[in-house]
Every structure is written in structure tokens, then in C-alpha cells.
JSON list of C-alpha atoms in Angstrom, two decimals:
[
{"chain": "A", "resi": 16, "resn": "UNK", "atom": "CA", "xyz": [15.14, -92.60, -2.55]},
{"chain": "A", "resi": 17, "resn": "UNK", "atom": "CA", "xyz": [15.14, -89.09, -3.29]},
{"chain": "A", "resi": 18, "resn": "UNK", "atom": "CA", "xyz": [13.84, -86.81, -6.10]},
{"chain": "A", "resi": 19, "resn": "UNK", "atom": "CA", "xyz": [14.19, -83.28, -5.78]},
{"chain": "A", "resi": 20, "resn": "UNK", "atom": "CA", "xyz": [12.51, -80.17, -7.12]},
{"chain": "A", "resi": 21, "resn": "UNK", "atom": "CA", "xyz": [8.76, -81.42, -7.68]},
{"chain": "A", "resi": 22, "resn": "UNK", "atom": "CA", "xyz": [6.14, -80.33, -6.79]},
{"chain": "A", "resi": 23, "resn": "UNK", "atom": "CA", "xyz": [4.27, -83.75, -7.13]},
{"chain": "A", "resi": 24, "resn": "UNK", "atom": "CA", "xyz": [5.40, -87.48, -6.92]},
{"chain": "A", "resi": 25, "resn": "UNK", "atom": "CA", "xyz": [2.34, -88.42, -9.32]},
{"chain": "A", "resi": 26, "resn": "UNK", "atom": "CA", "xyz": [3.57, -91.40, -11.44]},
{"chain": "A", "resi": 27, "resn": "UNK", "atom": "CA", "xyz": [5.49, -91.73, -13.47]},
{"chain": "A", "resi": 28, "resn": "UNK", "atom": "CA", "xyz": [8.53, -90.13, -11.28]},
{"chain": "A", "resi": 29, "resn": "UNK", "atom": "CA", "xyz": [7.88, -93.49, -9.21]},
{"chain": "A", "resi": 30, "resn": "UNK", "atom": "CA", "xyz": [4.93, -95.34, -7.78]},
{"chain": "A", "resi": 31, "resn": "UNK", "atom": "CA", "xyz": [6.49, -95.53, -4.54]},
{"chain": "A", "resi": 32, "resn": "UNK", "atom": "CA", "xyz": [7.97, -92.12, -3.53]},
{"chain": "A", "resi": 33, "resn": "UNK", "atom": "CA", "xyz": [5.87, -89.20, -1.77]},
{"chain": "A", "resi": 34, "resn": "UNK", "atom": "CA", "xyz": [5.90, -85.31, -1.95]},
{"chain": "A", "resi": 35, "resn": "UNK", "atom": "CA", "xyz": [7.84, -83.93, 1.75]},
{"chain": "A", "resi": 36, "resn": "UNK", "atom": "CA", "xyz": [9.60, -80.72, 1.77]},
{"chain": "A", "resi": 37, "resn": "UNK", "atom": "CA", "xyz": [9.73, -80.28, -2.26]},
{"chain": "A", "resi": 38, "resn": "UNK", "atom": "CA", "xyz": [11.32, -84.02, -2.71]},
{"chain": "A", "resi": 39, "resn": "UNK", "atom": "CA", "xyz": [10.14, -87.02, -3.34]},
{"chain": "A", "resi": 40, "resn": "UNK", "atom": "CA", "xyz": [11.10, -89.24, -1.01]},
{"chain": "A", "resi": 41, "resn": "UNK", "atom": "CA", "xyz": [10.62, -92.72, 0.34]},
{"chain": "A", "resi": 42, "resn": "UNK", "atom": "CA", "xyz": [9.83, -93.61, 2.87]},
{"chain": "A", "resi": 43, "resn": "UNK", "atom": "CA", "xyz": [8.52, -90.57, 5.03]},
{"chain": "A", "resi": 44, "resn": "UNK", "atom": "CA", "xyz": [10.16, -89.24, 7.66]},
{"chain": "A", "resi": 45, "resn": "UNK", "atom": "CA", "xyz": [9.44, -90.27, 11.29]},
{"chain": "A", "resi": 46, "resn": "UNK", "atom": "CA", "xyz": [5.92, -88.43, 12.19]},
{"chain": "A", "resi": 47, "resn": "UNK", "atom": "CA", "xyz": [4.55, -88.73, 8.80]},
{"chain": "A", "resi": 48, "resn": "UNK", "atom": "CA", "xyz": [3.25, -91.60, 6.44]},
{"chain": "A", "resi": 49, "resn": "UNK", "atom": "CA", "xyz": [2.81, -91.88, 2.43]},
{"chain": "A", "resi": 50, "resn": "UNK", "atom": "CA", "xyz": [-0.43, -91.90, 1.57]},
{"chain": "A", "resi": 51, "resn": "UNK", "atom": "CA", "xyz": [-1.24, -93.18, -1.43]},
{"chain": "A", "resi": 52, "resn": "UNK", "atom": "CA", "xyz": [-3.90, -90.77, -2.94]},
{"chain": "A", "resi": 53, "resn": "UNK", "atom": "CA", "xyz": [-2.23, -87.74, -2.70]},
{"chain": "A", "resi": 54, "resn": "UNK", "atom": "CA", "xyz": [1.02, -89.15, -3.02]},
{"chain": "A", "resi": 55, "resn": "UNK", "atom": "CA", "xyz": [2.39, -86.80, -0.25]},
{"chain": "A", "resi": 56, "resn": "UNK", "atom": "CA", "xyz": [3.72, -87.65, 3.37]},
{"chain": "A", "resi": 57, "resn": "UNK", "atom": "CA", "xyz": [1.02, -86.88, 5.33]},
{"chain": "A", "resi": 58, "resn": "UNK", "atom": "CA", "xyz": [1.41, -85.88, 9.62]},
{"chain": "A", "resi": 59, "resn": "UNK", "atom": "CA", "xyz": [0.85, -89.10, 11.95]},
{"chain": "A", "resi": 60, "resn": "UNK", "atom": "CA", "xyz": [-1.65, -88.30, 14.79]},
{"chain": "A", "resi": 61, "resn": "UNK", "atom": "CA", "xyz": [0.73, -86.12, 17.57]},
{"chain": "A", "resi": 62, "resn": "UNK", "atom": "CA", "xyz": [0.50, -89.53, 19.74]},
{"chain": "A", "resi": 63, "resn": "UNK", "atom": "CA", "xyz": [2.54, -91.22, 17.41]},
{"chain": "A", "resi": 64, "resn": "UNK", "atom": "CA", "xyz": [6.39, -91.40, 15.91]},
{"chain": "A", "resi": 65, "resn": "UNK", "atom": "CA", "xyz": [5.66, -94.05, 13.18]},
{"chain": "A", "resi": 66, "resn": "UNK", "atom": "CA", "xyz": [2.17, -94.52, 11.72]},
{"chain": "A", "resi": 67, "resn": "UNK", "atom": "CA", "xyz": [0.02, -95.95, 9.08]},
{"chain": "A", "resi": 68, "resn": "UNK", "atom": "CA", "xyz": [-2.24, -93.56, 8.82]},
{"chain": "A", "resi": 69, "resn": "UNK", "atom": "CA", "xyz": [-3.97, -90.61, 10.22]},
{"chain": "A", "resi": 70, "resn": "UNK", "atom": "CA", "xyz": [-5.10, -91.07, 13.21]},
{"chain": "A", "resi": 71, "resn": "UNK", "atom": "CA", "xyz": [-4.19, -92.35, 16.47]},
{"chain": "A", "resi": 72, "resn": "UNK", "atom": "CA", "xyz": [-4.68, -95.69, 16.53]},
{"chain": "A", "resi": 73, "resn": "UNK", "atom": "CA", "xyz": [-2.51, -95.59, 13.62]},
{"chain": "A", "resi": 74, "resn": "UNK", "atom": "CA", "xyz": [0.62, -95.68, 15.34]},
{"chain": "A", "resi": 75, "resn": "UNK", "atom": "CA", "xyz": [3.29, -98.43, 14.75]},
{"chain": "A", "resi": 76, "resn": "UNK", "atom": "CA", "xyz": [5.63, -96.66, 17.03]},
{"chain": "A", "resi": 77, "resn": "UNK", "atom": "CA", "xyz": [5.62, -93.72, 20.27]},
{"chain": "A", "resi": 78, "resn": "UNK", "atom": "CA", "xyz": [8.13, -91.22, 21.10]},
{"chain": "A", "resi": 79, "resn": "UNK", "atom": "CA", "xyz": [6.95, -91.64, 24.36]},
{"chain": "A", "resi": 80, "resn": "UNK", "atom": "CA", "xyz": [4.63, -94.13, 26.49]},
{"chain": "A", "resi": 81, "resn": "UNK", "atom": "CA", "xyz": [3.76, -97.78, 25.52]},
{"chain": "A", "resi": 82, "resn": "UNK", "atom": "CA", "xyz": [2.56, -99.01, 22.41]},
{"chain": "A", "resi": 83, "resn": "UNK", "atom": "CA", "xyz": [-0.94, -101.02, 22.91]},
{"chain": "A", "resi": 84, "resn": "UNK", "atom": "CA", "xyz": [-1.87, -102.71, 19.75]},
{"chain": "A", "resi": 85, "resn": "UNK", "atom": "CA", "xyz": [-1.56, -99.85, 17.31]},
{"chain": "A", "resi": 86, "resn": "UNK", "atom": "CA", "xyz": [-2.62, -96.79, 19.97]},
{"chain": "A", "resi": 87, "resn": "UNK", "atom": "CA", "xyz": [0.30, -95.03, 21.75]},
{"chain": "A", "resi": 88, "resn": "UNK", "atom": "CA", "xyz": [-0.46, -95.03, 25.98]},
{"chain": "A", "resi": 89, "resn": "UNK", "atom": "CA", "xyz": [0.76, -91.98, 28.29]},
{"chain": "A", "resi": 90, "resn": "UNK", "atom": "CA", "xyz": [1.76, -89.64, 25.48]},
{"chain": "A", "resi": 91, "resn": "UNK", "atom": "CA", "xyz": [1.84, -86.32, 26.04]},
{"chain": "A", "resi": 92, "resn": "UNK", "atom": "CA", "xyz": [-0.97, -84.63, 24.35]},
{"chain": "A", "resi": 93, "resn": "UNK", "atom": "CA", "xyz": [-2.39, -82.35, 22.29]},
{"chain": "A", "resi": 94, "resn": "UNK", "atom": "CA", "xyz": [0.04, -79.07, 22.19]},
{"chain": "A", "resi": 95, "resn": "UNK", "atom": "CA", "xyz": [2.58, -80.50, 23.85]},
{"chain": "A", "resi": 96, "resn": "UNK", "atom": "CA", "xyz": [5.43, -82.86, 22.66]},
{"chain": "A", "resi": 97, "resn": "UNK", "atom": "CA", "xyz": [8.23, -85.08, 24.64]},
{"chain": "A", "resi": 98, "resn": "UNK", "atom": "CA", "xyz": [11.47, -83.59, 24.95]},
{"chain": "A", "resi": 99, "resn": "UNK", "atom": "CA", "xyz": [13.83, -86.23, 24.77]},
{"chain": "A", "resi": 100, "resn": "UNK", "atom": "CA", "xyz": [16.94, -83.98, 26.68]},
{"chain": "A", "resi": 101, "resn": "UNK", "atom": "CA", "xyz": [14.53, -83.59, 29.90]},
{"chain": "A", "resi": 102, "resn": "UNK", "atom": "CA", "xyz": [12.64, -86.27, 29.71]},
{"chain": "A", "resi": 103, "resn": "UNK", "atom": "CA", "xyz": [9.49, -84.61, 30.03]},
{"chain": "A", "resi": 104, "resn": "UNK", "atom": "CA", "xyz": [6.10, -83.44, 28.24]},
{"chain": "A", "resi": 105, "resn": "UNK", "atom": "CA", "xyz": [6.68, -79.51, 27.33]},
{"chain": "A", "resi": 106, "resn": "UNK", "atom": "CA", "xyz": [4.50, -76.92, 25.65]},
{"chain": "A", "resi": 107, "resn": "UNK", "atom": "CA", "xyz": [4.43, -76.45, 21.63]},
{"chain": "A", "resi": 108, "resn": "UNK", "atom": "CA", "xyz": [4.99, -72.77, 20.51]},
{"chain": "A", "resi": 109, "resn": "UNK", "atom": "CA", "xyz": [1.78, -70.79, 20.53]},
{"chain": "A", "resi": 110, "resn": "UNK", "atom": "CA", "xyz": [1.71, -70.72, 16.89]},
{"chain": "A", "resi": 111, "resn": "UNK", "atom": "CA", "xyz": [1.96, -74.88, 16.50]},
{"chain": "A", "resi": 112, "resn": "UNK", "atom": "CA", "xyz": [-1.09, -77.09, 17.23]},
{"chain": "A", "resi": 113, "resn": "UNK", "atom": "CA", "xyz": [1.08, -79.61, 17.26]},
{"chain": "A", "resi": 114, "resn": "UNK", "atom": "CA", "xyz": [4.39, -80.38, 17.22]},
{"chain": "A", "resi": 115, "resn": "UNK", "atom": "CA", "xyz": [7.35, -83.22, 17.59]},
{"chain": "A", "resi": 116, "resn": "UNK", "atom": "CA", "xyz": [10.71, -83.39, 19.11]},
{"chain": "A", "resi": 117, "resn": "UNK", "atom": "CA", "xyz": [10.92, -79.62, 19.46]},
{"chain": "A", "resi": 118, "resn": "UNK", "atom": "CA", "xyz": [8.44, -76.79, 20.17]},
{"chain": "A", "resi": 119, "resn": "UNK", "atom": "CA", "xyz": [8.75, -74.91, 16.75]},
{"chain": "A", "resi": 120, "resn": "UNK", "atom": "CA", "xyz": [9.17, -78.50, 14.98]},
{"chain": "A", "resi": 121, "resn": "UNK", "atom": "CA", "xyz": [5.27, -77.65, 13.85]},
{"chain": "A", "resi": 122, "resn": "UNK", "atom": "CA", "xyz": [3.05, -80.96, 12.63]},
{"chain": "A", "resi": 123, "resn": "UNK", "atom": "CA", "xyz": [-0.28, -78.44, 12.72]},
{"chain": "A", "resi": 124, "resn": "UNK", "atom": "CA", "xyz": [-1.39, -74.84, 13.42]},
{"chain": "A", "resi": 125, "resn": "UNK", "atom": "CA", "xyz": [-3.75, -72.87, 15.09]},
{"chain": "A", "resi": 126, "resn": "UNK", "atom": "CA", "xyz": [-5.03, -70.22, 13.43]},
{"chain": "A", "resi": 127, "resn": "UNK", "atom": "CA", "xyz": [-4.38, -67.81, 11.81]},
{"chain": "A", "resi": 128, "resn": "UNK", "atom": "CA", "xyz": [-1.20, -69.69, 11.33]},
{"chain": "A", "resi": 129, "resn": "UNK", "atom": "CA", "xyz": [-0.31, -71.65, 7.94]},
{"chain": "A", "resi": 130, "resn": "UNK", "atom": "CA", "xyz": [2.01, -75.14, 7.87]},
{"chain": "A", "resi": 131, "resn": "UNK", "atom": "CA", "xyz": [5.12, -74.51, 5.66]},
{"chain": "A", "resi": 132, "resn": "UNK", "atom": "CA", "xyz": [6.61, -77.79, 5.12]},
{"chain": "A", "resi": 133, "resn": "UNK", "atom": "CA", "xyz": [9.86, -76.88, 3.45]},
{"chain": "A", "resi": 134, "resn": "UNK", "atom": "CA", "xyz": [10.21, -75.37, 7.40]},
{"chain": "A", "resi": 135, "resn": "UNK", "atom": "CA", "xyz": [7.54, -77.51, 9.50]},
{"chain": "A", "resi": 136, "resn": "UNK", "atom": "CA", "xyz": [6.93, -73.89, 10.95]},
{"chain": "A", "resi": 137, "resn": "UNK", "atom": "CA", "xyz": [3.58, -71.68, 11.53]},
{"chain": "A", "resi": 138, "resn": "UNK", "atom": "CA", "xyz": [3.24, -68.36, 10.00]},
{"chain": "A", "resi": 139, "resn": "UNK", "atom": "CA", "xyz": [0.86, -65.80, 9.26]},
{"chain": "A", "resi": 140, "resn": "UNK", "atom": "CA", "xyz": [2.11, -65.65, 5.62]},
{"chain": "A", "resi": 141, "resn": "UNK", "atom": "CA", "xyz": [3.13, -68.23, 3.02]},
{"chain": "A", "resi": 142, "resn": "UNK", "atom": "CA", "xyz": [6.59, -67.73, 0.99]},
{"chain": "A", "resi": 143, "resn": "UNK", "atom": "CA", "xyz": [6.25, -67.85, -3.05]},
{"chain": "A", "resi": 144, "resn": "UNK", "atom": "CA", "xyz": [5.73, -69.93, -4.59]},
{"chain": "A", "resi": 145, "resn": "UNK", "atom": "CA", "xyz": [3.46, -71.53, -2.07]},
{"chain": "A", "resi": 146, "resn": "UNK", "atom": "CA", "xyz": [-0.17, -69.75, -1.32]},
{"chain": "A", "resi": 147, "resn": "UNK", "atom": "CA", "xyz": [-2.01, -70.17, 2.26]},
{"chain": "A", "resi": 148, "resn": "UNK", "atom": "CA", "xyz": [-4.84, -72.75, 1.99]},
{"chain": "A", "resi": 149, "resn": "UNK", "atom": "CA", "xyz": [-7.22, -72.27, 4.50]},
{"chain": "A", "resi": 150, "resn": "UNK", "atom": "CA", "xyz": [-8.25, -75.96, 4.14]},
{"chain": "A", "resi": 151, "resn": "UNK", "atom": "CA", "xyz": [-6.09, -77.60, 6.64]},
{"chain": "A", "resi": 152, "resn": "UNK", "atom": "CA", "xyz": [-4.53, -74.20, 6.93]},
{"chain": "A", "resi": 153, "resn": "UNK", "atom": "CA", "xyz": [-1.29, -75.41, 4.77]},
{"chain": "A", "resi": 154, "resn": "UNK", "atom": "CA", "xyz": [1.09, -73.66, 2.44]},
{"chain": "A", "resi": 155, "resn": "UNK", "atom": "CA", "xyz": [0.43, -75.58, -1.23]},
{"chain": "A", "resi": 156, "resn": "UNK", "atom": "CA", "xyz": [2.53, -74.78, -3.75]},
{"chain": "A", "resi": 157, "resn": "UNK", "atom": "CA", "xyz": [1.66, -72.89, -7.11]},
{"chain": "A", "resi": 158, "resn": "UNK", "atom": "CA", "xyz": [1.20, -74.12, -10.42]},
{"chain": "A", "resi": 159, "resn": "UNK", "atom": "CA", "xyz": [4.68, -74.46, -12.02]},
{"chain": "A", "resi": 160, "resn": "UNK", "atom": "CA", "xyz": [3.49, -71.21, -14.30]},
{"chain": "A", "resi": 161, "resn": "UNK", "atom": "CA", "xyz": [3.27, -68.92, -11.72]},
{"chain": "A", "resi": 162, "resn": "UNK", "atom": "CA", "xyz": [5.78, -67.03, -9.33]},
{"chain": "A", "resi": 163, "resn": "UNK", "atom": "CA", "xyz": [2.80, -66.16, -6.90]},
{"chain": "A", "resi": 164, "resn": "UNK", "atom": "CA", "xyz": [-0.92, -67.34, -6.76]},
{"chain": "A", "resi": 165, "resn": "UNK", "atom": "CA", "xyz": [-3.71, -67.62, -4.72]},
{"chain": "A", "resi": 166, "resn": "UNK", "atom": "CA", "xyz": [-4.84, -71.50, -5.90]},
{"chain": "A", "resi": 167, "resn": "UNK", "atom": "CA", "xyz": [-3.19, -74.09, -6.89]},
{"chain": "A", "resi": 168, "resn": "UNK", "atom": "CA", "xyz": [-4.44, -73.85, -10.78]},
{"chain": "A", "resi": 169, "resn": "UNK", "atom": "CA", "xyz": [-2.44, -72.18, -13.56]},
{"chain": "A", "resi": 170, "resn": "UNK", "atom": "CA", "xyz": [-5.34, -69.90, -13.81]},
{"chain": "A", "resi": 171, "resn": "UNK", "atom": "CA", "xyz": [-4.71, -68.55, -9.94]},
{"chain": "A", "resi": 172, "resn": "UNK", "atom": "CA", "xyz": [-1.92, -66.44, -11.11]},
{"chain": "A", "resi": 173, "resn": "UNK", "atom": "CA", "xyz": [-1.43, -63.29, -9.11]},
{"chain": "A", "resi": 174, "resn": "UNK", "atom": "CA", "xyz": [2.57, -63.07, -11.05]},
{"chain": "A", "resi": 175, "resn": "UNK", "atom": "CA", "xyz": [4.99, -64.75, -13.30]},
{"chain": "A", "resi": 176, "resn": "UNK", "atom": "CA", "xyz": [8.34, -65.20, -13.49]},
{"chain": "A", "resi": 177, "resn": "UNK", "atom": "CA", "xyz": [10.22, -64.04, -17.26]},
{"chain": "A", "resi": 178, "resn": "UNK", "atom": "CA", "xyz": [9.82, -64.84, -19.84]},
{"chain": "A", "resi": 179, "resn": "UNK", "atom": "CA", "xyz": [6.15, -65.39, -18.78]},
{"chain": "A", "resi": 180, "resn": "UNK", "atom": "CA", "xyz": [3.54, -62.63, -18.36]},
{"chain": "A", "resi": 181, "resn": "UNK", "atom": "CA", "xyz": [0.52, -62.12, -16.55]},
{"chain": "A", "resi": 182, "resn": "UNK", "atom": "CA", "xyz": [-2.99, -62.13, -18.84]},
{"chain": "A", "resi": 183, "resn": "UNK", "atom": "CA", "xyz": [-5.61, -61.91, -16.11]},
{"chain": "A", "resi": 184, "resn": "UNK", "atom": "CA", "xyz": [-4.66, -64.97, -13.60]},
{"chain": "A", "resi": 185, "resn": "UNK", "atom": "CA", "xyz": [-2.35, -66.85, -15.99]},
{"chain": "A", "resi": 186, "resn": "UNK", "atom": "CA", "xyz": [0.94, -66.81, -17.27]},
{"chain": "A", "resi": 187, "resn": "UNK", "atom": "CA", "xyz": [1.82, -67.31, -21.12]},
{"chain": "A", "resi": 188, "resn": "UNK", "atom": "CA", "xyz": [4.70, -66.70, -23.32]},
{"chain": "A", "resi": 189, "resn": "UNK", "atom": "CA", "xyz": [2.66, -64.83, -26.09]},
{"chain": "A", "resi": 190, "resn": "UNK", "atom": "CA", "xyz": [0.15, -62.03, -24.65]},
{"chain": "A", "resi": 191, "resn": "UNK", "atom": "CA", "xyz": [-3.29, -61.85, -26.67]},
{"chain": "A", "resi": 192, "resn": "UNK", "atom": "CA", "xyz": [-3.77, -59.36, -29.95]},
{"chain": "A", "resi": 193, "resn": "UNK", "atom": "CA", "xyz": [-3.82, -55.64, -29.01]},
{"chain": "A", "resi": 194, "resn": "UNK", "atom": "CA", "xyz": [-1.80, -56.10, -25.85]},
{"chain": "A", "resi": 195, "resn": "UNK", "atom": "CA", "xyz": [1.84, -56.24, -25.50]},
{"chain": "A", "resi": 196, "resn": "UNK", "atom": "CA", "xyz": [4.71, -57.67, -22.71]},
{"chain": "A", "resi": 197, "resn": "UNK", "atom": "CA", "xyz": [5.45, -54.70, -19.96]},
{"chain": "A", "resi": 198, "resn": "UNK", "atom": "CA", "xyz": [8.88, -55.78, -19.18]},
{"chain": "A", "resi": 199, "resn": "UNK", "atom": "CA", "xyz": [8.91, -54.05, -15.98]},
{"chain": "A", "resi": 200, "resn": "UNK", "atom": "CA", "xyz": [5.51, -55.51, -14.50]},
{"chain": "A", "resi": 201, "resn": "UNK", "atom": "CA", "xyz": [5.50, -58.55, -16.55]},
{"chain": "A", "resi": 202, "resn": "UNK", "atom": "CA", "xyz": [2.00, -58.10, -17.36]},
{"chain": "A", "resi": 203, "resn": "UNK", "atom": "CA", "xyz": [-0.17, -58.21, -20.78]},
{"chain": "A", "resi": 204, "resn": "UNK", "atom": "CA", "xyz": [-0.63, -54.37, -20.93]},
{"chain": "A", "resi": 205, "resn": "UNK", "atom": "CA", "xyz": [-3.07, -52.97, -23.79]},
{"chain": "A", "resi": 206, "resn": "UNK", "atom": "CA", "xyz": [-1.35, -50.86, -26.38]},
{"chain": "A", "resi": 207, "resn": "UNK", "atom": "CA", "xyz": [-2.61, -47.39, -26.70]},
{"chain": "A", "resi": 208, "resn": "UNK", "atom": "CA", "xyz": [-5.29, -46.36, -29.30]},
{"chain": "A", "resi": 209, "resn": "UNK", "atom": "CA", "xyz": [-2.28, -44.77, -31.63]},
{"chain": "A", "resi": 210, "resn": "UNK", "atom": "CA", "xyz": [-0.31, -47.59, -31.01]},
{"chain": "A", "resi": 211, "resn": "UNK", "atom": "CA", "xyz": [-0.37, -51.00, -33.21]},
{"chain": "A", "resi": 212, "resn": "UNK", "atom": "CA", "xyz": [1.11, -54.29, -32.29]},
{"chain": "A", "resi": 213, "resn": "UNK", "atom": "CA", "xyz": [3.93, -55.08, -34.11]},
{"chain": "A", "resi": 214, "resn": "UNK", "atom": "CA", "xyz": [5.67, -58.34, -32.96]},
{"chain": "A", "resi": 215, "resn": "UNK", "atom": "CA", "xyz": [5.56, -58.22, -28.47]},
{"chain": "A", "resi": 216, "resn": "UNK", "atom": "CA", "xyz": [5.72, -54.34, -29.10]},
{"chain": "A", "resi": 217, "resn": "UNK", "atom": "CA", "xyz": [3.42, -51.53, -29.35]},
{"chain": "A", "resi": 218, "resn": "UNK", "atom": "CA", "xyz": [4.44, -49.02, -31.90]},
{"chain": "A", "resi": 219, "resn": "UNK", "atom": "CA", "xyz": [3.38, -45.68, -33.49]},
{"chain": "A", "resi": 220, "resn": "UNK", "atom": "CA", "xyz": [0.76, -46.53, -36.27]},
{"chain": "A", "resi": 221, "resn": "UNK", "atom": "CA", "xyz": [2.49, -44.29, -38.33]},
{"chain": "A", "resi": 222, "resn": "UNK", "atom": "CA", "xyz": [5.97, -46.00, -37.99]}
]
């Protein structure tokens, strides 16, 4: 099942789908579960391909070692994943703190890295519409009103995308009394003390 486009998998898209990459999908791919609060596919402990949950005796299948009960034995470790082409245990990029099936196949990062997972890559710098939380340190997307942001609220607005414009941190269709549309910035701009609103326009108060 796929749903694409979202930003959430809340119901009532479906009570059985979860946010990964923008989509909706179901189930998660290998190295991530759905968990149900947050309705997103959350990363499996690094120990693990297949999990239930979190952590790492969580695991319902390995990429590598033996599965004992629900705990993966003789893994690889933390910043390190198993290359399945050499059959061995080989560093993540500097930038992942962990990773799976490939070095820049990111699950986590160190800092000051953020997780984008439209990429599963580290950077320094989240692409818009998604803003760097340092909570987890994860790219989370905007509020659907705003082009770029800084939280994940429609009042966290740093910019909007037209029609909308920018009053303060949010984005509206109609900018408040005395203040018009710049359609270059896209901001609420204040008319000047000549000037009268007339419509989205300032204009002459002699005109």
C-alpha cells in the first residue's frame, strides 16, 4: 500500500499505513517498523533487519549473525554495518551514526549532522520544506503553509509559497489592514503613511 505526497498517515488516509520518505506506506521497509503513535516508520536498533520496535531486542530478523530469541548475536556494531558483497563488517561514513547495507545508507547521525529521510543521508543542512530538529537530530517537514520554517507549526513560518504571504511566522491569503502583498518578497509589507489600502494594494490617498 502506498499513498504519496503526505506529510502524515494520521487517520483517516488509513489506520494501517505509516509516514517513510513522504508516502504512506505499509508495511515499512526492512530496518524500520510502524509505530503506532506517530504513525511513521521508525529505525530498528542497527543490530537488526526486521524489528518490532526500537531497540535491540526488538529484532525479528539480522542482516548478519544469529537470531537468539528476539536479540541479533555477532552483529557488527555500532558505526559499522555488514556488507553483503564482502562479507564483512565495514565502517559507516563519518557523517552516519548508523547505517545499513551501505555506508551512506544513514539510519542515525552524529552531530552536527541531520537525518533526511526522503535520502536516508546526513547533512549539515535540511532541504525545504523540511527544517533541522535538533531532537533526534532529524529533518521534519513544515506545516503544509509554509515553503520554509523553523518548527513544525503553521506559525514557524520563515516563507511561503504564492499565493500565500508571510505576516510575521505565518502564511495567509489575505494580509492584515494597513499592509499589503509584496509580490516580489511575498511578505505583508506596511503601506506608506500617504498610501491607503485599496483592495491587496497600496495606493496614493489622493487617487
Amino acid at each position: 500500500i502506498e499513498v504519496t505526497g503526505v506529510q502524515t498517515c494520521a487517520l483517516p488516509i488509513s489506520p494501517t499505513t505509516f509516514l517513510q520518505n513522504n508516502m504512506c506506506v505499509f508495511p515499512c521497509a526492512d530496518g524500520s517498523f510502524g509505530d503506532i503513535p506517530s504513525t511513521r516508520c521508525v529505525p530498528c536498533d542497527e543490530s537488526c533487519l526486521t524489528c518490532s520496535g526500537p531497540d535491540a531486542d526488538n529484532c525479528l530478523s539480522c542482516p548478519c549473525g544469529v537470531l537468539q530469541g528476539s536479540t541479533c548475536l555477532g552483529g557488527c556494531g555500532p558505526g559499522r554495518f555488514y556488507n553483503t558483497g564482502t562479507s564483512a563488517c565495514e565502517p559507516c561514513d563519518s557523517s552516519c551514526r548508523t547505517c545499513r547495507g551501505s555506508a551512506t545508507n544513514c539510519l542515525s547521525c552524529n552531530d552536527p549532522n541531520f537525518f533526511d529521510p526522503s535520502t536516508n543521508t546526513c547533512n549539515p543542512t535540511c532541504p525545504a520544506p523540511l527544517f533541522p530538529n535538533p531532537i533526534g537530530n532529524e529533518c521534519v517537514g513544515c506545516a503544509a503553509t509554509c515553503e520554509t520554517c523553523d518548527g513544525p507549526f503553521d506559525t514557524d513560518c520563515l516563507s511561503c509559497a504564492p499565493p500565500l504571504s508571510l505576516d510575521g511566522t505565518m502564511c495567509t491569503t489575505d494580509c492584515p489592514f494597513g499592509t499589503y502583498s509584496n509580490p516580489v518578497t511575498f511578505e505583508c509589507d506596511p503601506c506608506r503613511s500617504e498610501e491607503r489600502r485599496v483592495g491587496k494594494e497600496c495606493r496614493s490617498r489622493w487617487s
